[in-house]
Coordinates of C-alpha atoms in Angstrom, one line a residue:
M1 CA -14.1 -6.8 18.3
M2 CA -13.2 -6.5 14.6
T3 CA -9.7 -7.1 13.5
L4 CA -8.1 -4.9 11.0
I5 CA -5.0 -4.5 9.0
D6 CA -3.8 -1.1 7.4
S7 CA -2.3 -2.4 4.2
H8 CA -0.5 0.9 3.6
C9 CA 0.7 3.5 6.2
H10 CA 3.9 5.6 6.6
L11 CA 4.1 5.2 10.6
D12 CA 8.0 5.8 10.1
F13 CA 7.5 9.2 9.1
P14 CA 9.0 12.0 11.5
C15 CA 5.6 13.4 11.9
F16 CA 4.6 10.4 14.1
D17 CA 8.0 10.6 16.3
Q18 CA 6.1 12.1 19.2
D19 CA 3.2 10.0 19.4
R20 CA 3.7 6.8 17.6
K21 CA 3.4 4.6 20.5
A22 CA 0.2 6.3 21.5
I23 CA -1.3 6.2 18.1
I24 CA -0.6 2.2 17.8
E25 CA -2.2 1.9 21.3
Q26 CA -5.2 3.7 20.2
C27 CA -5.6 1.7 16.9
Q28 CA -5.3 -1.5 19.0
Q29 CA -8.3 -0.4 21.1
L30 CA -10.3 -0.5 17.9
G31 CA -9.2 -3.8 16.5
I32 CA -6.4 -2.4 14.1
N33 CA -3.6 -4.6 15.1
Q34 CA -1.2 -4.8 12.0
F35 CA 0.4 -2.2 9.9
I36 CA 2.3 -2.5 6.5
I37 CA 4.9 0.3 6.0
P38 CA 6.3 0.8 2.8
A39 CA 9.6 2.5 2.5
I40 CA 10.1 5.7 -0.1
N41 CA 13.8 5.8 -0.5
R42 CA 17.1 4.5 0.7
Q43 CA 17.6 6.8 3.5
S44 CA 14.3 5.3 5.1
W45 CA 15.4 1.6 5.0
L46 CA 17.2 1.2 8.2
S47 CA 14.8 3.4 10.3
L48 CA 12.1 1.4 9.1
L49 CA 13.7 -1.9 9.8
T50 CA 14.5 -0.6 13.2
L51 CA 10.7 0.5 14.0
C52 CA 9.6 -2.9 12.9
D53 CA 12.0 -4.6 15.1
R54 CA 10.8 -2.5 18.1
Y55 CA 6.7 -2.9 17.1
A56 CA 5.9 -6.6 16.4
C57 CA 2.8 -5.3 14.8
C58 CA 4.7 -3.5 11.9
W59 CA 5.9 -5.0 8.8
P60 CA 8.4 -3.4 6.4
A61 CA 8.4 -3.3 2.7
L62 CA 11.7 -1.9 1.1
G63 CA 11.7 0.1 -2.2
L64 CA 12.2 3.3 -4.2
H65 CA 9.3 5.3 -4.5
P66 CA 8.8 6.6 -8.2
C67 CA 7.9 10.2 -7.3
F68 CA 11.6 10.6 -6.0
T69 CA 13.0 8.9 -8.9
Q70 CA 15.3 11.9 -9.6
Q71 CA 17.0 11.3 -6.3
H72 CA 17.4 7.6 -6.5
T73 CA 20.9 6.0 -7.9
D74 CA 22.0 2.8 -9.4
D75 CA 23.8 2.3 -6.1
D76 CA 20.5 2.5 -4.4
V77 CA 19.3 -0.2 -6.4
K78 CA 22.4 -2.4 -5.9
Q79 CA 21.9 -1.6 -2.2
L80 CA 18.3 -2.6 -2.1
R81 CA 19.2 -5.9 -3.3
Q82 CA 21.8 -6.3 -0.6
I83 CA 19.6 -5.5 2.1
L84 CA 16.9 -7.8 1.0
L85 CA 19.6 -10.5 1.1
Q86 CA 20.4 -9.4 4.8
H87 CA 17.0 -8.4 6.3
P88 CA 13.6 -10.0 6.1
A89 CA 10.9 -7.7 4.2
I90 CA 7.4 -8.7 3.5
A91 CA 7.5 -7.0 -0.1
I92 CA 9.1 -4.5 -2.7
G93 CA 7.4 -1.2 -2.0
E94 CA 6.5 1.5 -2.7
I95 CA 7.3 1.1 -6.1
G96 CA 5.6 1.9 -9.5
L97 CA 5.1 4.7 -12.1
D98 CA 3.7 8.4 -11.5
F99 CA 3.2 10.2 -14.8
Y100 CA 0.7 12.7 -13.3
D101 CA 3.4 15.7 -14.0
K102 CA 3.8 15.6 -17.6
T103 CA 7.3 16.9 -17.4
T104 CA 8.5 13.8 -15.5
D105 CA 11.3 11.6 -16.9
K106 CA 9.1 8.6 -17.8
Q107 CA 12.0 6.5 -19.0
A108 CA 14.0 7.1 -15.9
Q109 CA 10.9 5.8 -13.9
I110 CA 10.3 2.9 -15.9
T111 CA 14.1 2.0 -15.7
R112 CA 13.9 1.9 -11.7
F113 CA 10.5 0.3 -11.8
E114 CA 11.8 -2.6 -13.9
Q115 CA 14.8 -2.9 -11.7
Q116 CA 12.6 -3.3 -8.8
L117 CA 10.1 -5.7 -10.5
A118 CA 13.1 -8.0 -11.5
M119 CA 14.0 -8.2 -7.7
A120 CA 10.6 -8.8 -6.8
E121 CA 10.7 -11.7 -9.3
E122 CA 14.1 -12.9 -7.8
F123 CA 13.1 -12.8 -4.1
A124 CA 9.7 -14.1 -4.9
L125 CA 8.3 -11.0 -3.0
P126 CA 4.9 -9.2 -3.6
V127 CA 5.0 -5.6 -4.8
I128 CA 3.3 -2.4 -3.3
L129 CA 2.4 -0.4 -6.2
H130 CA 1.8 3.4 -6.4
V131 CA 0.4 4.2 -9.7
R132 CA -0.9 7.4 -11.3
K133 CA -1.7 8.2 -14.9
A134 CA 0.3 5.0 -15.8
H135 CA -1.9 2.0 -15.4
H136 CA -1.4 0.5 -18.8
E137 CA 2.3 0.9 -18.6
V138 CA 2.6 -0.9 -15.0
I139 CA 0.2 -3.7 -16.1
A140 CA 2.3 -4.4 -19.1
R141 CA 5.5 -4.8 -16.9
L142 CA 3.8 -6.9 -14.3
R143 CA 3.0 -9.4 -17.0
K144 CA 6.5 -9.0 -18.5
Y145 CA 8.2 -9.8 -14.9
H146 CA 5.4 -12.4 -14.2
I147 CA 4.2 -10.5 -11.0
H148 CA 1.3 -12.2 -9.7
H149 CA 1.2 -10.8 -6.1
G150 CA 0.8 -7.5 -4.4
I151 CA -1.2 -4.5 -3.8
V152 CA -2.3 -1.5 -6.1
H153 CA -2.2 1.3 -3.6
A154 CA -5.1 3.7 -3.3
F155 CA -6.8 2.2 -6.5
S156 CA -8.8 4.7 -8.2
S157 CA -9.0 4.0 -11.8
S158 CA -11.6 2.0 -14.1
Q159 CA -13.3 -1.2 -13.8
Q160 CA -11.3 -2.5 -16.9
Q161 CA -8.0 -1.7 -15.2
A162 CA -9.3 -3.1 -11.8
E163 CA -10.1 -6.4 -13.6
Q164 CA -6.8 -6.5 -15.3
Y165 CA -5.0 -6.2 -12.0
I166 CA -7.2 -8.8 -10.4
E167 CA -6.6 -11.0 -13.3
Q168 CA -3.1 -10.7 -12.8
G169 CA -3.3 -11.8 -9.2
L170 CA -3.1 -8.3 -7.4
L171 CA -5.5 -6.7 -4.7
L172 CA -6.9 -3.2 -4.7
G173 CA -6.2 -0.8 -1.9
V174 CA -9.3 0.9 -0.6
G175 CA -8.7 4.2 1.3
S176 CA -10.4 7.4 2.2
L177 CA -11.2 8.3 -1.5
I178 CA -14.4 6.4 -0.9
S179 CA -15.5 9.1 1.6
Y180 CA -15.3 11.9 -1.0
P181 CA -18.6 13.0 -2.6
N182 CA -17.1 13.2 -6.1
A183 CA -15.8 9.5 -5.8
Q184 CA -19.2 8.1 -7.1
R185 CA -17.8 6.2 -9.7
L186 CA -15.0 4.7 -7.4
R187 CA -17.7 3.9 -4.7
Q188 CA -19.9 2.0 -7.4
L189 CA -16.6 0.0 -8.4
F190 CA -15.8 -1.0 -4.9
Q191 CA -19.4 -2.0 -4.2
Q192 CA -19.4 -4.4 -7.2
L193 CA -15.8 -6.0 -7.1
P194 CA -15.5 -9.3 -5.0
L195 CA -14.2 -8.7 -1.5
Q196 CA -11.6 -11.2 -1.7
H197 CA -9.6 -8.8 -3.9
L198 CA -9.8 -5.6 -1.8
V199 CA -7.6 -4.5 1.2
L200 CA -8.1 -1.3 3.5
E201 CA -5.5 1.2 3.8
S202 CA -4.9 4.6 5.4
D203 CA -2.0 5.9 3.6
A204 CA -1.2 7.8 7.0
P205 CA -0.1 10.7 7.2
D206 CA -1.6 11.4 3.8
M207 CA -5.3 11.0 2.3
S208 CA -7.3 12.3 5.1
L209 CA -10.8 11.3 5.2
F210 CA -13.4 13.8 3.7
N211 CA -14.4 16.7 6.2
A212 CA -11.5 15.4 8.4
P213 CA -9.5 18.5 10.0
A214 CA -6.6 19.6 7.8
L215 CA -4.2 17.6 9.9
R216 CA -2.1 14.4 9.3
N217 CA -4.2 11.3 8.7
T218 CA -3.5 8.2 10.9
P219 CA -4.2 4.7 10.7
L220 CA -7.1 5.0 13.0
S221 CA -9.1 6.2 9.6
I222 CA -9.5 2.8 8.5
Y223 CA -11.9 2.0 11.0
T224 CA -14.1 4.6 9.3
T225 CA -13.2 3.3 6.0
C226 CA -14.5 -0.2 6.7
Q227 CA -17.6 1.2 8.1
Q228 CA -18.1 3.0 4.9
L229 CA -17.2 0.3 2.6
A230 CA -19.8 -2.0 4.7
Q231 CA -22.5 0.6 4.0
L232 CA -21.5 0.7 0.2
R233 CA -21.9 -3.1 0.0
T234 CA -24.6 -3.9 2.4
E235 CA -22.4 -6.2 4.3
T236 CA -21.3 -6.2 8.0
P237 CA -18.3 -4.2 9.1
A238 CA -17.2 -7.4 10.8
T239 CA -17.2 -9.2 7.2
I240 CA -15.4 -6.4 5.5
A241 CA -12.7 -6.4 8.6
T242 CA -12.2 -10.1 8.5
I243 CA -12.1 -10.6 4.6
T244 CA -9.8 -7.8 4.0
S245 CA -7.5 -8.6 6.9
Q246 CA -7.3 -12.2 5.7
N247 CA -6.4 -11.1 2.2
V248 CA -3.4 -9.0 3.6
T249 CA -2.4 -11.9 5.8
N250 CA -2.5 -14.3 3.1
L251 CA -0.7 -12.2 0.6
F252 CA 2.3 -11.1 2.9
R253 CA 2.3 -14.6 4.9
L254 CA 1.5 -12.9 8.3
P255 CA 1.1 -15.0 11.3
S256 CA -2.6 -15.5 11.9

């Protein structure tokens, strides 16, 4: 059986409260054995840590999501540092910049992002990045804070920016976007990039596969994503699973 790791999902969200255990068991039957779960705000940190204590297959990343910057406070940043001192986390995340909404306060996002990059540098932790319409700004700050380990979640930008992230030492997240007919350019990119720079992700409960029912996504979807990426690259699903899972294991120093 293939062994797969979901490098980005939100199994801590309330929509999984009724059947989280069943979903994890279904995943394990398909070989999806580990789950990286990034936080989005301060309120989610303790419940996420509790969940990961309960399920040994789940690993927490702690951070402040850029889409909720207006809700984050200076005290949240201070508390993030304190909780990192007290509790093991495998990464700082989900952090980044999201300039999709042109009315967003870009400087406020940049400030929070830089504060968390400084923490990643201080604690020598990888980052899990959310980036929309802000790749140039993110890459510049990764260089500024000497960040050389992490994942660009749901990567969907250009080959040039992919190569810049790879040169910086980061991995690129491959998810359900490759199942969409209008993602031809992205499929071509993932067809060409070296597999040692790619990881699989579901982003559950978001980012459902193309033609999936209009319901929540689950980590089960990375089994299909693995098959689709293998078809694109004319490689076996087992090869995709082995190398992408090893990439995640190496990045976060997970037990083999």
